[in-house]
CSV table of C-alpha atoms and ligand atoms in Angstrom, one decimal:
chain,number,residue,atom,x,y,z
A,1,MET,CA,98.5,93.8,85.3
A,2,ALA,CA,100.6,95.2,87.7
A,3,ARG,CA,98.5,98.4,87.8
A,4,ALA,CA,95.1,96.7,87.8
A,5,MET,CA,96.5,94.9,91.0
A,6,TRP,CA,97.7,97.7,92.9
A,7,ASP,CA,94.1,99.7,92.1
A,8,SER,CA,92.2,96.4,93.7
A,9,SER,CA,92.1,96.4,97.6
A,10,VAL,CA,93.0,92.8,97.4
A,11,GLY,CA,96.4,94.0,95.6
A,12,LYS,CA,96.8,96.8,98.2
A,13,LYS,CA,96.0,94.1,101.0
A,14,THR,CA,99.0,91.9,99.6
A,15,VAL,CA,101.4,94.8,99.5
A,16,MET,CA,100.5,95.6,102.9
A,17,ALA,CA,100.9,91.7,103.7
A,18,VAL,CA,103.9,91.3,102.2
A,19,SER,CA,105.9,94.4,103.5
A,20,GLY,CA,104.4,94.1,106.6
A,21,LEU,CA,106.3,90.5,106.8
A,22,ILE,CA,109.3,92.1,105.7
A,23,MET,CA,109.6,94.1,108.7
A,24,LEU,CA,108.5,91.5,110.7
A,25,LEU,CA,111.3,89.6,110.1
A,26,TYR,CA,113.7,92.8,110.4
A,27,LEU,CA,112.3,93.2,113.7
A,28,ILE,CA,112.7,89.9,115.0
A,29,VAL,CA,116.6,90.1,113.9
A,30,HIS,CA,117.0,93.8,115.7
A,31,MET,CA,115.1,92.4,118.7
A,32,ILE,CA,117.7,89.2,118.9
A,33,GLY,CA,120.4,91.9,118.6
A,34,ASN,CA,119.5,94.3,120.9
A,35,LEU,CA,119.7,91.6,123.6
A,36,LYS,CA,123.2,91.5,123.2
A,37,ILE,CA,123.5,94.5,125.5
A,38,TYR,CA,123.3,92.0,128.3
A,39,PHE,CA,126.6,90.3,127.2
A,40,GLY,CA,128.4,94.2,127.7
A,41,ALA,CA,129.8,97.2,125.8
A,42,ALA,CA,132.4,95.3,124.1
A,43,GLU,CA,130.4,92.5,122.4
A,44,PHE,CA,127.5,95.1,121.6
A,45,ASN,CA,129.6,97.7,120.1
A,46,HIS,CA,131.8,94.9,118.0
A,47,TYR,CA,128.0,93.6,116.8
A,48,ALA,CA,127.3,97.1,115.5
A,49,HIS,CA,130.4,96.8,113.8
A,50,TRP,CA,130.0,94.0,112.2
A,51,LEU,CA,126.8,95.3,111.0
A,52,ARG,CA,128.6,97.2,108.8
A,53,THR,CA,131.3,94.9,107.4
A,54,VAL,CA,128.8,92.0,106.6
A,55,GLY,CA,129.5,90.1,103.2
A,56,GLU,CA,133.2,91.6,103.1
A,57,PRO,CA,135.1,91.4,101.2
A,58,PHE,CA,132.6,91.0,98.2
A,59,MET,CA,131.0,93.7,99.8
A,60,HIS,CA,132.5,97.2,100.4
A,61,TYR,CA,131.7,98.4,104.1
A,62,GLU,CA,128.4,99.4,105.0
A,63,TRP,CA,126.9,98.1,101.3
A,64,THR,CA,125.0,95.3,103.3
A,65,LEU,CA,123.6,97.6,106.0
A,66,TRP,CA,122.4,100.2,102.7
A,67,LEU,CA,121.0,97.0,101.2
A,68,VAL,CA,119.0,96.4,103.9
A,69,ARG,CA,118.0,100.4,104.5
A,70,ILE,CA,116.7,100.5,100.8
A,71,VAL,CA,114.5,97.2,101.4
A,72,LEU,CA,113.0,98.7,104.5
A,73,VAL,CA,112.3,101.9,103.0
A,74,VAL,CA,110.7,100.4,100.1
A,75,ALA,CA,108.8,98.4,102.8
A,76,VAL,CA,107.2,101.2,105.0
A,77,VAL,CA,106.6,103.5,101.7
A,78,ALA,CA,104.2,100.7,100.3
A,79,HIS,CA,102.9,99.8,103.8
A,80,ALA,CA,101.9,103.3,104.4
A,81,THR,CA,100.8,104.2,101.0
A,82,ALA,CA,98.8,101.0,100.5
A,83,ALA,CA,97.0,101.7,104.4
A,84,TYR,CA,96.1,105.3,103.4
A,85,ARG,CA,94.5,104.5,99.9
A,86,LEU,CA,92.4,101.6,101.7
A,87,SER,CA,91.3,104.0,104.4
A,88,ARG,CA,90.6,106.8,101.8
A,89,ARG,CA,88.4,104.4,99.8
A,90,ASP,CA,87.0,103.2,103.4
A,91,ILE,CA,85.8,106.6,103.8
A,92,LYS,CA,84.6,107.6,100.6
A,93,ALA,CA,82.7,104.6,99.9
A,94,ARG,CA,80.9,106.0,102.9
A,95,PRO,CA,79.8,109.8,102.2
A,96,VAL,CA,77.4,109.6,105.2
A,97,LYS,CA,78.5,109.6,108.5
A,98,TYR,CA,77.1,106.9,110.6
A,99,ALA,CA,74.8,108.2,113.7
A,100,HIS,CA,76.2,106.5,116.3
A,101,LYS,CA,80.2,106.5,116.9
A,102,LYS,CA,80.5,102.9,117.7
A,103,ALA,CA,79.5,101.8,114.3
A,104,ARG,CA,82.0,104.1,112.4
A,105,SER,CA,84.8,101.5,112.4
A,106,SER,CA,86.0,98.5,114.4
A,107,TYR,CA,88.2,98.3,117.5
A,108,ALA,CA,90.9,96.8,115.5
A,109,THR,CA,91.0,98.8,112.5
A,110,ARG,CA,91.0,102.0,114.9
A,111,THR,CA,93.8,100.5,116.8
A,112,MET,CA,95.8,99.4,113.1
A,113,ARG,CA,95.5,102.9,112.0
A,114,TRP,CA,96.1,105.1,115.1
A,115,GLY,CA,99.1,102.1,115.8
A,116,GLY,CA,100.6,102.7,112.4
A,117,ILE,CA,100.6,106.3,112.8
A,118,ILE,CA,102.4,106.1,116.5
A,119,LEU,CA,105.0,103.5,114.8
A,120,GLY,CA,105.9,105.8,112.1
A,121,LEU,CA,106.5,108.8,114.0
A,122,PHE,CA,108.6,106.6,116.3
A,123,ILE,CA,110.8,105.0,113.4
A,124,VAL,CA,111.7,109.0,112.7
A,125,TRP,CA,112.5,109.5,116.4
A,126,HIS,CA,114.3,106.6,116.9
A,127,ILE,CA,116.6,107.1,114.1
A,128,LEU,CA,117.4,110.6,114.9
A,129,ASP,CA,118.1,109.3,118.1
A,130,LEU,CA,120.1,106.6,117.8
A,131,THR,CA,121.5,106.5,114.3
A,132,THR,CA,122.2,110.2,113.5
A,133,GLY,CA,122.6,111.4,117.2
A,134,THR,CA,120.4,114.8,116.2
A,135,VAL,CA,117.8,114.3,119.0
A,136,HIS,CA,119.6,112.3,121.6
A,137,SER,CA,119.9,113.3,125.2
A,138,GLY,CA,123.5,112.8,125.8
A,139,GLY,CA,126.9,113.5,123.7
A,140,PHE,CA,126.0,111.2,121.1
A,141,GLN,CA,129.2,108.7,119.9
A,142,GLU,CA,129.1,107.3,116.7
A,143,GLY,CA,130.4,103.7,116.9
A,144,HIS,CA,129.7,103.6,120.3
A,145,PRO,CA,125.9,102.4,120.5
A,146,TYR,CA,126.2,100.7,123.7
A,147,GLN,CA,126.5,104.1,125.8
A,148,ASN,CA,124.1,106.2,123.4
A,149,VAL,CA,121.5,103.2,124.7
A,150,VAL,CA,122.1,103.5,128.3
A,151,ASP,CA,122.1,107.9,127.8
A,152,THR,CA,118.5,107.4,125.8
A,153,PHE,CA,116.8,105.3,128.6
A,154,SER,CA,118.6,107.4,131.0
A,155,THR,CA,116.0,110.3,130.6
A,156,TRP,CA,112.3,109.3,131.3
A,157,TYR,CA,111.0,110.7,128.2
A,158,GLY,CA,113.2,108.2,126.4
A,159,ASN,CA,111.7,105.3,128.3
A,160,VAL,CA,108.2,106.6,127.5
A,161,ILE,CA,108.5,107.3,124.1
A,162,TYR,CA,110.2,103.6,123.5
A,163,ILE,CA,108.0,101.6,126.0
A,164,VAL,CA,104.7,103.1,124.4
A,165,ALA,CA,105.8,102.8,120.8
A,166,MET,CA,106.5,99.0,121.7
A,167,LEU,CA,103.4,98.4,123.5
A,168,ALA,CA,101.8,99.8,119.9
A,169,LEU,CA,103.5,97.7,117.9
A,170,GLY,CA,103.0,94.5,119.9
A,171,LEU,CA,99.4,95.5,119.4
A,172,HIS,CA,100.1,96.2,115.4
A,173,ILE,CA,101.9,92.7,115.1
A,174,ARG,CA,99.5,90.8,116.8
A,175,HIS,CA,96.4,92.1,114.5
A,176,GLY,CA,98.6,92.5,111.6
A,177,PHE,CA,100.2,89.0,111.3
A,178,TRP,CA,96.5,87.7,111.5
A,179,SER,CA,95.5,89.8,108.7
A,180,ALA,CA,98.2,88.9,106.7
A,181,ALA,CA,97.5,85.5,106.9
A,182,GLN,CA,94.1,86.1,106.2
A,183,THR,CA,95.1,88.1,102.9
A,184,LEU,CA,97.8,85.3,101.6
A,185,GLY,CA,95.6,82.4,102.1
A,186,ALA,CA,92.2,80.8,102.7
A,187,GLY,CA,92.3,79.6,106.5
A,188,SER,CA,90.7,76.4,107.5
A,189,ARG,CA,89.6,76.6,111.2
A,190,THR,CA,92.7,74.7,112.4
A,191,ARG,CA,94.9,76.9,110.7
A,192,ASP,CA,93.2,80.0,112.2
A,193,ARG,CA,94.0,79.4,115.8
A,194,VAL,CA,97.6,78.2,115.0
A,195,LEU,CA,98.0,81.4,113.2
A,196,LYS,CA,96.2,83.5,116.0
A,197,THR,CA,98.7,81.9,118.7
A,198,VAL,CA,101.5,82.5,116.4
A,199,ALA,CA,100.4,86.3,116.2
A,200,ASN,CA,100.2,86.3,120.0
A,201,VAL,CA,103.1,84.8,120.7
A,202,LEU,CA,105.2,87.0,118.1
A,203,ALA,CA,103.8,90.0,119.3
A,204,LEU,CA,104.5,89.2,123.4
A,205,LEU,CA,108.0,87.8,122.8
A,206,LEU,CA,108.9,91.0,120.3
A,207,THR,CA,107.4,93.5,122.9
A,208,ALA,CA,109.1,92.0,125.7
A,209,GLY,CA,112.3,91.5,124.0
A,210,PHE,CA,112.2,94.9,123.0
A,211,ILE,CA,111.2,96.2,126.3
A,212,ALA,CA,113.9,94.4,128.0
A,213,VAL,CA,116.4,96.7,126.9
A,214,PRO,CA,115.0,100.1,128.7
A,215,VAL,CA,114.0,97.4,131.8
A,216,GLY,CA,118.2,96.6,131.7
A,217,VAL,CA,119.4,100.4,132.3
A,218,MET,CA,116.3,101.4,134.2
A,219,THR,CA,117.1,98.6,136.9
A,220,GLY,CA,121.0,99.4,136.7
A,221,VAL,CA,121.6,95.6,135.2
A,222,VAL,CA,123.1,97.7,131.9
A,223,SER,CA,125.0,100.7,132.7
B,301,HEM,C1,114.2,99.3,122.6
B,301,HEM,C2,113.7,99.3,121.6
B,301,HEM,C3,114.9,99.4,120.4
B,301,HEM,C4,116.2,99.4,121.0
B,301,HEM,C5,117.2,99.9,122.1
B,301,HEM,C6,116.5,100.0,119.4
B,301,HEM,C7,118.1,100.1,119.3
B,301,HEM,C8,119.2,100.6,118.2
B,301,HEM,C9,119.8,101.1,117.6
B,301,HEM,C10,121.5,100.9,118.9
B,301,HEM,C11,120.5,101.1,116.6
B,301,HEM,C12,121.5,101.6,116.0
B,301,HEM,C13,122.6,100.8,115.5
B,301,HEM,C14,123.6,100.9,115.0
B,301,HEM,O1,123.5,101.5,114.3
B,301,HEM,O2,124.6,100.1,114.8
B,301,HEM,C15,119.0,101.1,115.9
B,301,HEM,C16,118.8,101.0,114.5
B,301,HEM,C17,117.7,100.9,113.9
B,301,HEM,N1,116.1,100.6,114.6
B,301,HEM,FE1,116.1,100.2,116.5
B,301,HEM,N2,116.0,99.8,118.5
B,301,HEM,C18,114.5,99.3,119.4
B,301,HEM,C19,113.3,99.5,118.7
B,301,HEM,C20,113.2,99.3,117.3
B,301,HEM,C21,111.7,99.2,116.9
B,301,HEM,C22,110.7,98.7,117.2
B,301,HEM,C23,112.2,99.3,115.3
B,301,HEM,C24,110.8,99.6,114.2
B,301,HEM,C25,109.8,99.7,114.6
B,301,HEM,C26,113.7,99.7,115.0
B,301,HEM,C27,114.1,100.3,113.8
B,301,HEM,C28,115.4,100.5,113.6
B,301,HEM,C29,115.8,100.7,112.3
B,301,HEM,C30,115.2,100.9,111.1
B,301,HEM,C31,117.2,100.9,112.6
B,301,HEM,C32,118.5,101.3,111.4
B,301,HEM,C33,118.7,102.8,111.4
B,301,HEM,C34,119.9,102.6,110.4
B,301,HEM,O3,120.9,102.3,110.7
B,301,HEM,O4,119.4,103.4,109.3
B,301,HEM,N3,114.2,100.1,116.3
B,301,HEM,N4,118.3,100.4,116.9
């Protein structure tokens, strides 16, 4: 049953929609949490510490965080695998290339593929930068994310990488949220209009909210 579902394209699209919505939920929380940087180092670092102690005393130190990490890894892998399989199927279904470049794949499909690849690379960079500190520009300090974020956005390439990724994220969510809604339920015309507006507003708020952090550092409001 699960196998037959996965083998169908509707099954893979459902996997993409559900895993995408899980990641979207995480991003909304992450974006709001990041804005706490405007309340100063003590509050931001305290918040980061709380992320590791949520659920205590029932949960041990970092257990909740690890649970969230596991859910996210499963979601990312499922999302990427389904996307890859769907695009392989597209290519296989069309052994003869189109003569005209324009007719090959729609603008949205190409944006989603490239956007997905950019975001995948970004997530790797982001974890190496602000979680493990491996590629961090300053002296990475565990437990002091405020200073680490300021260091990241004090380099030109830090700003370029994050801002480009956030723009890709906005486009990806705008189309992705809309596609997920199409997959998960048949729409009426009114409902479609509402969903399109929700997709646009969500994409805009997330992009602007995330970009507010590098902008804060660049303008000296966060230092
Ligand atoms: C300007 C934008 C962003 C900033 C300033 C930012 C900042 C941070 C910081 C400081 C941490 C480490 C928190 C800690 O260890 O306490 C973190 C973790 C993380 N961020 Fe972001 N983030 C941004 C955008 C994003 C985006 C767009 C994504 C996903 C596409 C993302 C995914 C993650 C993940 C998955 C972690 C958790 C890593 C882990 O602890 O396992 N972030 N972020």
